[in-house]
CSV table of C-alpha atoms in Angstrom, one decimal:
chain,number,residue,atom,x,y,z
A,343,MET,CA,-95.9,18.8,1.0
A,344,MET,CA,-95.0,20.9,3.7
A,345,ILE,CA,-97.3,23.7,2.1
A,346,GLY,CA,-100.1,21.6,2.2
A,347,THR,CA,-100.0,20.3,5.9
A,348,ILE,CA,-100.1,24.1,7.1
A,349,LYS,CA,-102.3,24.9,5.4
A,350,LYS,CA,-104.9,21.9,6.0
A,351,LEU,CA,-104.0,22.7,9.6
A,352,ILE,CA,-105.2,26.4,9.8
A,353,GLU,CA,-107.6,25.4,7.7
A,354,ASP,CA,-108.9,22.6,10.2
A,355,THR,CA,-108.6,25.2,13.2
A,356,LEU,CA,-110.9,28.0,11.0
A,357,PHE,CA,-113.5,25.0,10.3
A,358,ALA,CA,-113.4,24.1,14.3
A,359,VAL,CA,-114.2,27.7,15.3
A,360,GLY,CA,-116.6,28.5,12.7
A,361,MET,CA,-114.5,31.3,10.8
A,362,ASP,CA,-113.8,32.1,7.4
A,363,VAL,CA,-110.5,33.5,6.5
A,364,GLU,CA,-108.9,33.4,2.9
A,365,ILE,CA,-105.4,31.4,3.7
A,366,LYS,CA,-102.2,32.5,1.3
A,367,HIS,CA,-98.7,30.7,1.5
A,368,GLU,CA,-96.2,33.6,1.6
A,369,GLN,CA,-92.3,33.5,1.0
A,370,CYS,CA,-91.9,36.8,3.2
A,371,GLY,CA,-90.3,35.3,6.2
A,372,ILE,CA,-92.8,35.7,8.6
A,373,ASN,CA,-94.8,32.7,10.4
A,374,MET,CA,-97.9,33.4,10.3
A,375,SER,CA,-99.7,36.6,10.1
A,376,TYR,CA,-103.0,38.3,9.3
A,377,ASN,CA,-104.2,40.8,6.6
A,378,PHE,CA,-106.7,43.0,8.3
A,379,ILE,CA,-107.1,45.0,4.8
A,380,LEU,CA,-107.3,42.1,3.3
A,381,HIS,CA,-108.5,39.3,5.0
A,382,TYR,CA,-106.6,36.2,4.5
A,383,ILE,CA,-104.1,34.6,6.7
A,384,GLY,CA,-100.8,34.5,5.4
A,385,PHE,CA,-98.0,31.9,6.4
A,386,ASP,CA,-94.2,30.8,5.7
A,387,ALA,CA,-94.3,27.1,5.6
A,388,ASN,CA,-90.1,27.9,5.9
A,389,ARG,CA,-90.0,30.8,8.8
A,390,ILE,CA,-92.6,28.3,10.9
A,391,GLN,CA,-90.3,25.2,10.2
A,392,VAL,CA,-87.1,27.8,11.9
A,393,ALA,CA,-89.9,29.2,14.4
A,394,LEU,CA,-90.8,25.7,15.3
A,395,ARG,CA,-87.4,24.5,16.2
A,396,ASP,CA,-86.3,27.7,18.3
A,397,THR,CA,-89.5,27.2,20.5
A,398,LYS,CA,-88.9,25.0,23.5
A,399,PRO,CA,-89.4,23.1,25.3
A,400,ALA,CA,-90.5,21.6,21.5
A,401,VAL,CA,-94.1,21.3,20.3
A,402,THR,CA,-95.9,19.5,18.0
A,403,LEU,CA,-95.8,21.3,14.0
A,404,GLU,CA,-100.6,20.8,14.4
A,405,GLN,CA,-99.9,22.4,18.0
A,406,TYR,CA,-97.9,25.5,16.0
A,407,VAL,CA,-99.9,25.8,14.1
A,408,LYS,CA,-103.3,25.7,15.7
A,409,ALA,CA,-101.9,28.1,18.2
A,410,PHE,CA,-100.8,30.7,16.0
A,411,THR,CA,-103.9,30.3,13.1
A,412,LEU,CA,-106.2,31.2,16.7
A,413,HIS,CA,-104.5,34.0,17.6
A,414,GLU,CA,-104.6,35.2,13.8
A,415,LEU,CA,-107.8,34.6,15.0
A,416,GLY,CA,-107.5,36.6,17.4
A,417,HIS,CA,-106.4,39.6,15.3
A,418,ALA,CA,-109.3,39.5,13.2
A,419,LEU,CA,-111.7,39.8,15.7
A,420,ASP,CA,-109.8,42.8,16.2
A,421,ARG,CA,-110.4,44.2,12.8
A,422,ASP,CA,-112.2,47.7,13.5
A,423,ALA,CA,-109.3,48.4,16.2
A,424,LEU,CA,-106.7,47.7,13.9
A,425,PHE,CA,-108.1,49.8,11.2
A,426,GLY,CA,-108.7,52.6,13.6
A,427,SER,CA,-104.9,52.9,13.6
A,428,LEU,CA,-104.3,52.8,10.0
A,429,THR,CA,-103.9,56.9,9.2
A,430,ARG,CA,-101.1,56.8,12.6
A,431,THR,CA,-99.6,53.4,11.1
A,432,MET,CA,-99.1,55.6,8.3
A,433,GLU,CA,-97.6,58.7,9.6
A,434,ILE,CA,-95.1,56.5,11.4
A,435,TYR,CA,-94.1,54.6,8.7
A,436,GLU,CA,-93.6,57.4,6.3
A,437,MET,CA,-91.4,59.0,8.9
A,438,LYS,CA,-89.1,55.8,8.6
A,439,ARG,CA,-89.5,56.2,5.0
A,440,GLY,CA,-88.3,59.6,5.4
A,441,TYR,CA,-85.0,59.4,7.4
A,442,SER,CA,-82.7,56.5,7.8
A,443,LYS,CA,-82.1,54.1,10.2
A,444,GLU,CA,-78.9,56.2,12.0
A,445,GLN,CA,-81.0,58.8,12.2
A,446,ARG,CA,-84.0,57.5,13.7
A,447,TYR,CA,-81.7,56.0,16.2
A,448,SER,CA,-79.8,59.0,17.3
A,449,ASN,CA,-82.8,61.5,17.5
A,450,PRO,CA,-84.6,60.5,20.4
A,451,GLU,CA,-88.3,62.4,18.9
A,452,LEU,CA,-87.9,60.3,16.1
A,453,LEU,CA,-87.2,56.5,18.0
A,454,ALA,CA,-90.4,58.1,20.6
A,455,LEU,CA,-92.3,57.4,17.2
A,456,LEU,CA,-90.9,53.7,16.7
A,457,LEU,CA,-91.8,53.4,20.7
A,458,GLU,CA,-95.1,54.2,20.1
A,459,GLU,CA,-95.2,52.2,17.3
A,460,HIS,CA,-93.9,49.2,19.4
A,461,ALA,CA,-96.3,49.9,22.0
A,462,MET,CA,-99.1,49.7,19.5
A,463,ASN,CA,-98.0,46.9,18.0
A,464,LEU,CA,-97.6,45.0,21.5
A,465,GLU,CA,-100.9,46.0,22.4
A,466,PHE,CA,-102.8,44.6,19.0
A,467,GLU,CA,-100.4,41.4,20.0
A,468,GLU,CA,-101.7,40.6,23.5
A,469,THR,CA,-104.9,42.1,22.0
A,470,ALA,CA,-105.0,38.8,19.7
A,471,TRP,CA,-103.6,36.6,22.2
A,472,ASN,CA,-106.5,36.7,25.0
A,473,ASN,CA,-108.8,36.7,22.0
A,474,ALA,CA,-106.8,33.4,21.2
A,475,LYS,CA,-107.5,32.2,24.7
A,476,LYS,CA,-110.6,32.8,24.3
A,477,LEU,CA,-111.3,30.7,21.6
A,478,ASN,CA,-109.4,28.0,22.4
A,479,ARG,CA,-111.1,27.6,25.6
A,480,MET,CA,-114.1,27.6,23.8
A,481,TYR,CA,-113.4,25.3,21.0
A,482,ARG,CA,-110.5,23.5,22.7
A,483,ILE,CA,-108.3,23.4,19.8
A,484,VAL,CA,-104.8,23.7,21.5
A,485,GLU,CA,-103.6,22.1,25.1
A,486,TRP,CA,-103.8,24.6,27.3
A,487,ASN,CA,-99.8,24.6,28.7
A,488,VAL,CA,-99.3,24.1,25.3
A,489,PHE,CA,-101.0,27.4,24.4
A,490,GLU,CA,-99.6,29.4,27.1
A,491,GLN,CA,-96.4,28.3,26.1
A,492,ILE,CA,-96.6,29.4,22.6
A,493,LYS,CA,-98.2,32.8,23.5
A,494,ARG,CA,-95.1,33.8,25.6
A,495,HIS,CA,-92.6,32.6,22.8
A,496,GLY,CA,-94.9,34.8,20.4
A,497,LEU,CA,-94.8,38.2,22.4
A,498,MET,CA,-91.2,37.7,23.3
A,499,THR,CA,-90.6,38.8,20.4
A,500,TYR,CA,-91.9,41.9,20.3
A,501,GLN,CA,-91.7,42.5,24.3
A,502,GLN,CA,-87.4,42.3,23.5
A,503,ALA,CA,-87.8,44.5,20.2
A,504,TYR,CA,-89.3,47.7,22.1
A,505,GLN,CA,-87.3,46.8,25.6
A,506,LYS,CA,-84.2,47.0,23.2
A,507,ASP,CA,-85.6,50.3,21.4
A,508,VAL,CA,-86.8,51.9,25.2
A,509,ASN,CA,-83.1,51.1,26.6
A,510,ILE,CA,-82.1,52.8,23.7
A,511,TYR,CA,-83.9,55.6,23.8
A,512,GLU,CA,-83.0,56.0,27.4
A,513,GLN,CA,-79.8,56.2,26.8
A,514,LEU,CA,-80.4,58.7,24.0
A,515,LEU,CA,-82.3,61.0,27.0
A,516,SER,CA,-79.7,60.9,29.5
A,517,ALA,CA,-76.3,61.6,27.0
A,518,GLN,CA,-78.5,64.7,26.1
A,519,SER,CA,-79.6,66.5,29.7
A,520,ASP,CA,-75.4,65.5,30.4
A,521,ILE,CA,-74.8,67.7,27.7
A,522,ALA,CA,-77.2,70.0,28.9
């Protein structure tokens, strides 16, 4: 039931803005995502329900799904830039596969690469939300104040993860300078 409801809300949003993107239900732990290589929007109905409960003040399922659909379409509009980052993303991915989490977080050079990845992701997220804002202005899909609230909530996760790693990085550099 919930899967069908969410898929219909995504379809309605795609139709309203005149974009054609495939939709797939995935049990991946990510509420919604855009796969730029295969050009589809993925959604996890269970994760959406959890994320919806975490959104304060509360918003409706319809508002949440439509706002995030606009966001994922914002990534689709930025698809060329996403493709442009693929080589660097793969280099960082390979580094992450080659070192344990403990190694990555105790070596400033490796952690600097993670910060670069955070910065790239944050830039893509901000661009997608800016594109979503333009779509929302044009097509009036989600109430403005609700859209901004969901946008802030969506960006917060990326900003917090980035800031946490910046703090660790600064501590590592400080510890190294104390030794030297």
